[in-house]
């Protein structure tokens, strides 16, 4: 079983009997490969300066959660090659396919949800002990390494960027026909450095002042939505609350993986799902708390996102908790 101080897995990861097909780290020895459930595979590798986790396969309708830990890690990078995911820093940051984001937080761990369907993602965590030397070569990452906090949260993240042709080439160079036991780790670390170098070049190219301004407004809007989630809130309320025009707010959401109305709905439904899981409130109470017009509308929207009704999900989670208590 994969037990790591660097990750908190929602499900157990057991040693695999075969290597992952088509992964960037597939060349690593079989003892680095793991099976999670029936259809998701993982490859984990720890180096002197960083750790790597590749996840590839099919995720069930409920999604798959893996929480990167911060204890010995200075900052993380998430490369989302296929499908979408959501980071919680503490509000949800959606990431679409072929995008990369770097992030850090003062919290102990960072909830990461891989959404339903075919998934392919790689996490790279850079260790605290290596940060001083890393910043001598990559000084623009200082905000991540030293966790300069944003005004509204105890986390920091750089703008997500496209995994363009140059970054994809850097990943392809990381692939090897075989893993050499003596120099394998050194070569892999060198490839990670080349990847980080290309990432910094791409980050620098898009970091113009206007983009930074739009990004700041985008994150302020996400934070505002989460802080006022229990109110009857819409996109115009967000613009008014932030003191900007709707047109300005709309521009901040251009080219983002999720639009503002969808984000409000998705965040409310995720909150509803958490409350249903806890089992302390009824479906009607949760519907009223989150300001849905009625239970019927709430149930329809919940089923649209999670493929089952709130009542069915709450019953299923109650049975799950009961089984766990009996096992203990």
Coordinates of C-alpha atoms in Angstrom, one line a residue:
X1 CA 0.0 0.0 0.0
X2 CA 1.2 3.5 -0.8
X3 CA 1.5 5.4 2.4
X4 CA 3.2 8.8 2.0
X5 CA 3.7 11.8 4.3
X6 CA 3.4 13.9 1.1
X7 CA -0.2 12.9 0.3
X8 CA -3.5 12.0 1.9
X9 CA -5.4 9.6 -0.4
X10 CA -9.2 9.3 -0.3
X11 CA -8.8 5.6 -1.3
X12 CA -6.1 3.0 -0.7
X13 CA -3.4 2.7 -3.3
X14 CA -2.1 -0.9 -3.6
X15 CA 1.0 -2.1 -5.5
X16 CA 0.2 -2.7 -9.2
X17 CA 1.0 -5.9 -11.1
X18 CA 1.7 -3.9 -14.3
X19 CA 3.2 -0.6 -15.3
X20 CA 1.1 2.4 -16.3
X21 CA 0.6 2.7 -20.1
X22 CA 1.4 6.0 -21.7
X23 CA 2.4 7.9 -18.6
X24 CA 5.3 10.3 -18.5
X25 CA 6.8 8.3 -15.6
X26 CA 5.8 4.8 -16.9
X27 CA 9.5 4.0 -17.3
X28 CA 10.0 3.9 -13.5
X29 CA 10.3 0.4 -11.9
X30 CA 7.2 -1.6 -11.2
X31 CA 7.6 -1.0 -7.4
X32 CA 6.8 2.7 -8.1
X33 CA 3.4 1.8 -9.7
X34 CA 0.1 1.6 -7.7
X35 CA -3.5 0.7 -8.4
X36 CA -6.3 2.9 -6.9
X37 CA -9.7 1.2 -7.1
X38 CA -10.5 -0.5 -10.4
X39 CA -9.6 2.1 -13.0
X40 CA -7.1 4.6 -11.6
X41 CA -3.4 4.1 -11.6
X42 CA -0.6 6.0 -9.8
X43 CA 3.2 6.3 -10.0
X44 CA 5.0 7.8 -7.1
X45 CA 8.7 8.8 -6.9
X46 CA 10.6 10.7 -4.2
X47 CA 13.9 12.5 -5.2
X48 CA 16.3 14.4 -2.9
X49 CA 14.7 17.8 -3.9
X50 CA 11.1 16.9 -4.9
X51 CA 8.4 14.3 -5.1
X52 CA 6.3 13.3 -8.2
X53 CA 2.9 11.7 -8.4
X54 CA 1.3 10.8 -11.7
X55 CA -2.4 9.8 -11.8
X56 CA -4.0 8.3 -14.9
X57 CA -7.2 6.4 -15.6
X58 CA -10.9 6.7 -15.1
X59 CA -12.5 8.4 -12.1
X60 CA -15.9 7.5 -10.7
X61 CA -18.8 9.9 -10.7
X62 CA -18.0 11.0 -7.1
X63 CA -14.6 12.2 -8.2
X64 CA -11.2 11.2 -6.6
X65 CA -9.7 13.2 -3.9
X66 CA -6.0 13.4 -3.0
X67 CA -4.7 16.0 -0.7
X68 CA -1.1 17.2 -1.2
X69 CA 0.5 17.8 2.3
X70 CA 2.6 20.9 3.1
X71 CA 4.7 19.5 6.0
X72 CA 8.0 19.0 4.1
X73 CA 7.0 20.7 0.9
X74 CA 7.5 24.4 0.0
X75 CA 5.2 24.5 -2.9
X76 CA 3.3 22.3 -5.4
X77 CA 2.7 22.2 -9.2
X78 CA -0.3 20.5 -10.7
X79 CA -0.1 19.6 -14.4
X80 CA -3.7 18.8 -15.6
X81 CA -3.2 17.0 -18.9
X82 CA -6.7 15.6 -19.3
X83 CA -10.2 16.5 -17.9
X84 CA -10.6 19.0 -15.0
X85 CA -9.9 19.2 -11.3
X86 CA -10.6 21.5 -8.4
X87 CA -8.1 22.9 -5.8
X88 CA -9.4 24.4 -2.5
X89 CA -7.2 27.3 -1.4
X90 CA -9.5 27.6 0.6
X91 CA -12.1 28.4 -2.1
X92 CA -12.4 26.2 -5.2
X93 CA -10.0 27.0 -8.0
X94 CA -11.1 25.0 -11.1
X95 CA -8.4 23.8 -13.5
X96 CA -9.2 22.7 -17.0
X97 CA -7.2 20.3 -19.2
X98 CA -3.8 21.3 -20.6
X99 CA -3.3 23.8 -17.8
X100 CA -0.7 24.0 -15.1
X101 CA -0.9 25.9 -11.7
X102 CA 1.7 26.4 -8.9
X103 CA 0.4 26.9 -5.3
X104 CA 1.3 26.8 -1.6
X105 CA -0.5 27.4 1.6
X106 CA 0.0 27.7 5.4
X107 CA -2.5 24.9 5.9
X108 CA -1.4 21.4 6.6
X109 CA -2.8 20.0 3.3
X110 CA -4.6 21.1 0.2
X111 CA -7.8 19.4 -0.9
X112 CA -7.6 18.4 -4.6
X113 CA -10.6 16.8 -6.4
X114 CA -10.1 15.1 -9.8
X115 CA -13.5 15.2 -11.6
X116 CA -15.3 12.3 -13.1
X117 CA -14.1 10.7 -16.4
X118 CA -10.8 10.0 -18.0
X119 CA -8.1 11.7 -15.9
X120 CA -4.4 12.4 -16.4
X121 CA -2.5 14.7 -14.0
X122 CA 0.9 15.0 -12.4
X123 CA 1.8 16.6 -9.1
X124 CA 5.3 17.8 -8.3
X125 CA 6.2 19.0 -4.8
X126 CA 9.4 20.9 -4.1
X127 CA 10.9 20.1 -0.7
X128 CA 11.7 22.8 2.0
X129 CA 15.3 21.7 2.3
X130 CA 16.0 22.4 -1.4
X131 CA 14.3 25.8 -1.6
X132 CA 17.4 28.0 -1.0
X133 CA 19.3 26.5 -3.8
X134 CA 16.2 26.3 -6.1
X135 CA 15.6 30.1 -5.7
X136 CA 19.2 30.9 -6.8
X137 CA 18.2 29.4 -10.2
X138 CA 14.5 30.4 -10.2
X139 CA 14.1 33.6 -8.2
X140 CA 10.7 34.4 -9.7
X141 CA 9.3 31.5 -7.6
X142 CA 10.1 33.3 -4.3
X143 CA 6.4 34.2 -3.7
X144 CA 5.5 30.5 -3.8
X145 CA 8.4 29.3 -1.8
X146 CA 7.9 31.9 1.0
X147 CA 4.1 31.6 0.9
X148 CA 3.4 35.3 0.4
X149 CA -0.3 35.4 1.4
X150 CA -3.0 37.0 -0.6
X151 CA -5.3 39.5 1.2
X152 CA -8.2 37.1 1.5
X153 CA -6.6 33.7 2.2
X154 CA -3.6 32.0 3.7
X155 CA -2.5 30.6 0.4
X156 CA -0.6 31.8 -2.7
X157 CA -0.8 30.7 -6.3
X158 CA 0.6 31.8 -9.6
X159 CA -1.7 32.3 -12.6
X160 CA -2.6 29.0 -14.3
X161 CA -0.9 28.7 -17.6
X162 CA -1.4 26.7 -20.8
X163 CA 0.7 23.5 -21.3
X164 CA 1.8 24.7 -24.7
X165 CA 4.1 23.0 -27.2
X166 CA 7.3 24.0 -25.4
X167 CA 6.1 22.6 -22.0
X168 CA 4.8 19.5 -23.7
X169 CA 8.2 19.0 -25.3
X170 CA 9.8 19.3 -21.8
X171 CA 7.6 16.6 -20.5
X172 CA 8.3 14.3 -23.5
X173 CA 12.0 14.7 -22.9
X174 CA 11.4 13.4 -19.4
X175 CA 10.3 10.0 -20.7
X176 CA 13.0 7.3 -20.9
X177 CA 13.2 3.9 -22.6
X178 CA 14.4 2.4 -19.3
X179 CA 15.3 3.4 -15.7
X180 CA 19.0 3.1 -14.8
X181 CA 19.4 2.2 -11.1
X182 CA 22.5 4.3 -10.4
X183 CA 22.0 7.5 -12.3
X184 CA 18.2 7.3 -12.8
X185 CA 17.3 9.6 -10.0
X186 CA 19.9 12.2 -11.0
X187 CA 18.6 12.2 -14.6
X188 CA 15.0 12.5 -13.5
X189 CA 15.8 15.5 -11.2
X190 CA 17.7 17.2 -14.1
X191 CA 14.6 16.7 -16.3
X192 CA 12.4 18.2 -13.6
X193 CA 14.8 21.2 -13.5
X194 CA 14.4 21.6 -17.3
X195 CA 10.7 21.4 -16.9
X196 CA 10.7 24.1 -14.2
X197 CA 12.9 26.3 -16.4
X198 CA 10.4 26.1 -19.2
X199 CA 7.5 26.7 -16.9
X200 CA 9.2 29.9 -15.6
X201 CA 9.7 31.1 -19.1
X202 CA 6.0 30.6 -19.9
X203 CA 4.9 32.3 -16.6
X204 CA 7.1 35.3 -17.3
X205 CA 5.6 35.7 -20.8
X206 CA 2.0 36.0 -19.7
X207 CA 2.6 38.0 -16.5
X208 CA 1.9 41.4 -18.0
X209 CA 0.3 44.0 -15.7
X210 CA -3.2 43.8 -17.1
X211 CA -3.3 40.0 -16.8
X212 CA -2.1 40.3 -13.2
X213 CA -4.9 42.9 -12.5
X214 CA -7.6 40.7 -14.1
X215 CA -6.3 37.6 -12.2
X216 CA -6.4 39.5 -8.9
X217 CA -10.1 40.5 -9.5
X218 CA -10.8 36.9 -10.5
X219 CA -9.5 35.5 -7.2
X220 CA -11.2 38.3 -5.3
X221 CA -14.5 37.3 -6.9
X222 CA -14.0 33.6 -6.0
X223 CA -13.3 34.6 -2.4
X224 CA -16.3 36.9 -2.3
X225 CA -18.6 34.1 -3.5
X226 CA -17.3 31.7 -0.9
X227 CA -17.7 34.3 1.9
X228 CA -21.3 35.1 0.9
X229 CA -22.3 31.6 -0.2
X230 CA -25.3 31.5 2.2
X231 CA -26.8 34.6 0.7
X232 CA -29.0 34.7 -2.4
X233 CA -26.1 35.7 -4.6
X234 CA -25.7 36.2 -8.4
X235 CA -23.1 37.7 -10.7
X236 CA -24.4 41.2 -10.3
X237 CA -24.2 41.0 -6.5
X238 CA -20.6 40.0 -6.8
X239 CA -19.7 42.9 -9.1
X240 CA -21.5 45.3 -6.7
X241 CA -19.8 43.8 -3.7
X242 CA -16.4 44.2 -5.2
X243 CA -17.1 47.8 -6.4
X244 CA -16.6 47.1 -10.1
X245 CA -18.9 47.1 -13.2
X246 CA -20.3 43.8 -14.4
X247 CA -18.4 44.3 -17.7
X248 CA -15.1 44.6 -15.8
X249 CA -15.9 41.5 -13.7
X250 CA -16.9 39.6 -16.9
X251 CA -13.5 40.3 -18.5
X252 CA -11.7 38.9 -15.4
X253 CA -13.5 35.6 -16.1
X254 CA -12.6 35.5 -19.8
X255 CA -10.5 32.4 -20.7
X256 CA -11.0 30.9 -17.3
X257 CA -12.1 27.3 -17.0
X258 CA -15.4 28.2 -15.4
X259 CA -17.8 31.2 -15.7
X260 CA -19.0 33.1 -12.7
X261 CA -22.6 31.8 -12.7
X262 CA -21.4 28.2 -13.0
X263 CA -18.9 28.8 -10.2
X264 CA -21.6 30.0 -7.9
X265 CA -23.8 27.0 -8.6
X266 CA -21.0 24.5 -8.4
X267 CA -19.7 25.9 -5.1
X268 CA -23.2 25.9 -3.5
X269 CA -23.7 22.3 -4.6
X270 CA -20.3 21.2 -3.3
X271 CA -21.3 22.8 0.1
X272 CA -24.6 20.9 -0.1
X273 CA -22.7 17.7 -0.7
X274 CA -20.5 18.2 2.3
X275 CA -23.5 18.9 4.5
X276 CA -25.3 15.9 3.2
X277 CA -22.2 13.8 4.0
X278 CA -22.1 15.0 7.6
X279 CA -25.7 13.9 7.9
X280 CA -26.8 16.5 10.5
X281 CA -29.3 18.4 8.4
X282 CA -32.2 17.3 6.2
X283 CA -32.4 17.9 2.5
X284 CA -35.0 20.6 3.1
X285 CA -32.8 22.4 5.6
X286 CA -29.8 22.4 3.3
X287 CA -31.9 23.6 0.4
X288 CA -33.2 26.5 2.6
X289 CA -29.7 27.3 4.0
X290 CA -28.3 27.7 0.5
X291 CA -31.2 29.8 -0.6
X292 CA -32.5 27.5 -3.3
X293 CA -36.1 28.5 -4.3
X294 CA -37.5 25.0 -3.4
X295 CA -36.4 21.4 -2.8
X296 CA -37.4 20.3 -6.3
X297 CA -35.1 22.7 -8.0
X298 CA -32.3 21.9 -5.5
X299 CA -32.7 18.2 -6.2
X300 CA -32.7 18.6 -9.9
X301 CA -29.5 20.7 -9.9
X302 CA -27.8 18.4 -7.5
X303 CA -28.6 15.4 -9.7
X304 CA -27.3 17.3 -12.8
X305 CA -23.8 17.6 -11.2
X306 CA -23.5 14.5 -9.1
X307 CA -25.8 12.0 -11.0
X308 CA -27.9 11.1 -8.0
X309 CA -30.5 12.9 -5.9
X310 CA -29.6 14.5 -2.5
X311 CA -31.7 12.0 -0.6
X312 CA -30.0 9.1 -2.4
X313 CA -26.5 10.5 -1.6
X314 CA -27.3 11.2 2.0
X315 CA -28.7 7.7 2.5
X316 CA -25.6 6.2 0.8
X317 CA -23.2 8.2 3.0
X318 CA -25.2 7.2 6.2
X319 CA -24.7 3.5 5.3
X320 CA -21.0 4.2 4.6
X321 CA -20.5 5.8 8.0
X322 CA -22.4 3.0 9.7
X323 CA -20.2 0.3 8.0
X324 CA -17.1 2.1 9.1
X325 CA -18.2 2.4 12.7
X326 CA -19.0 -1.4 12.8
X327 CA -15.5 -2.2 11.4
X328 CA -13.9 0.0 14.1

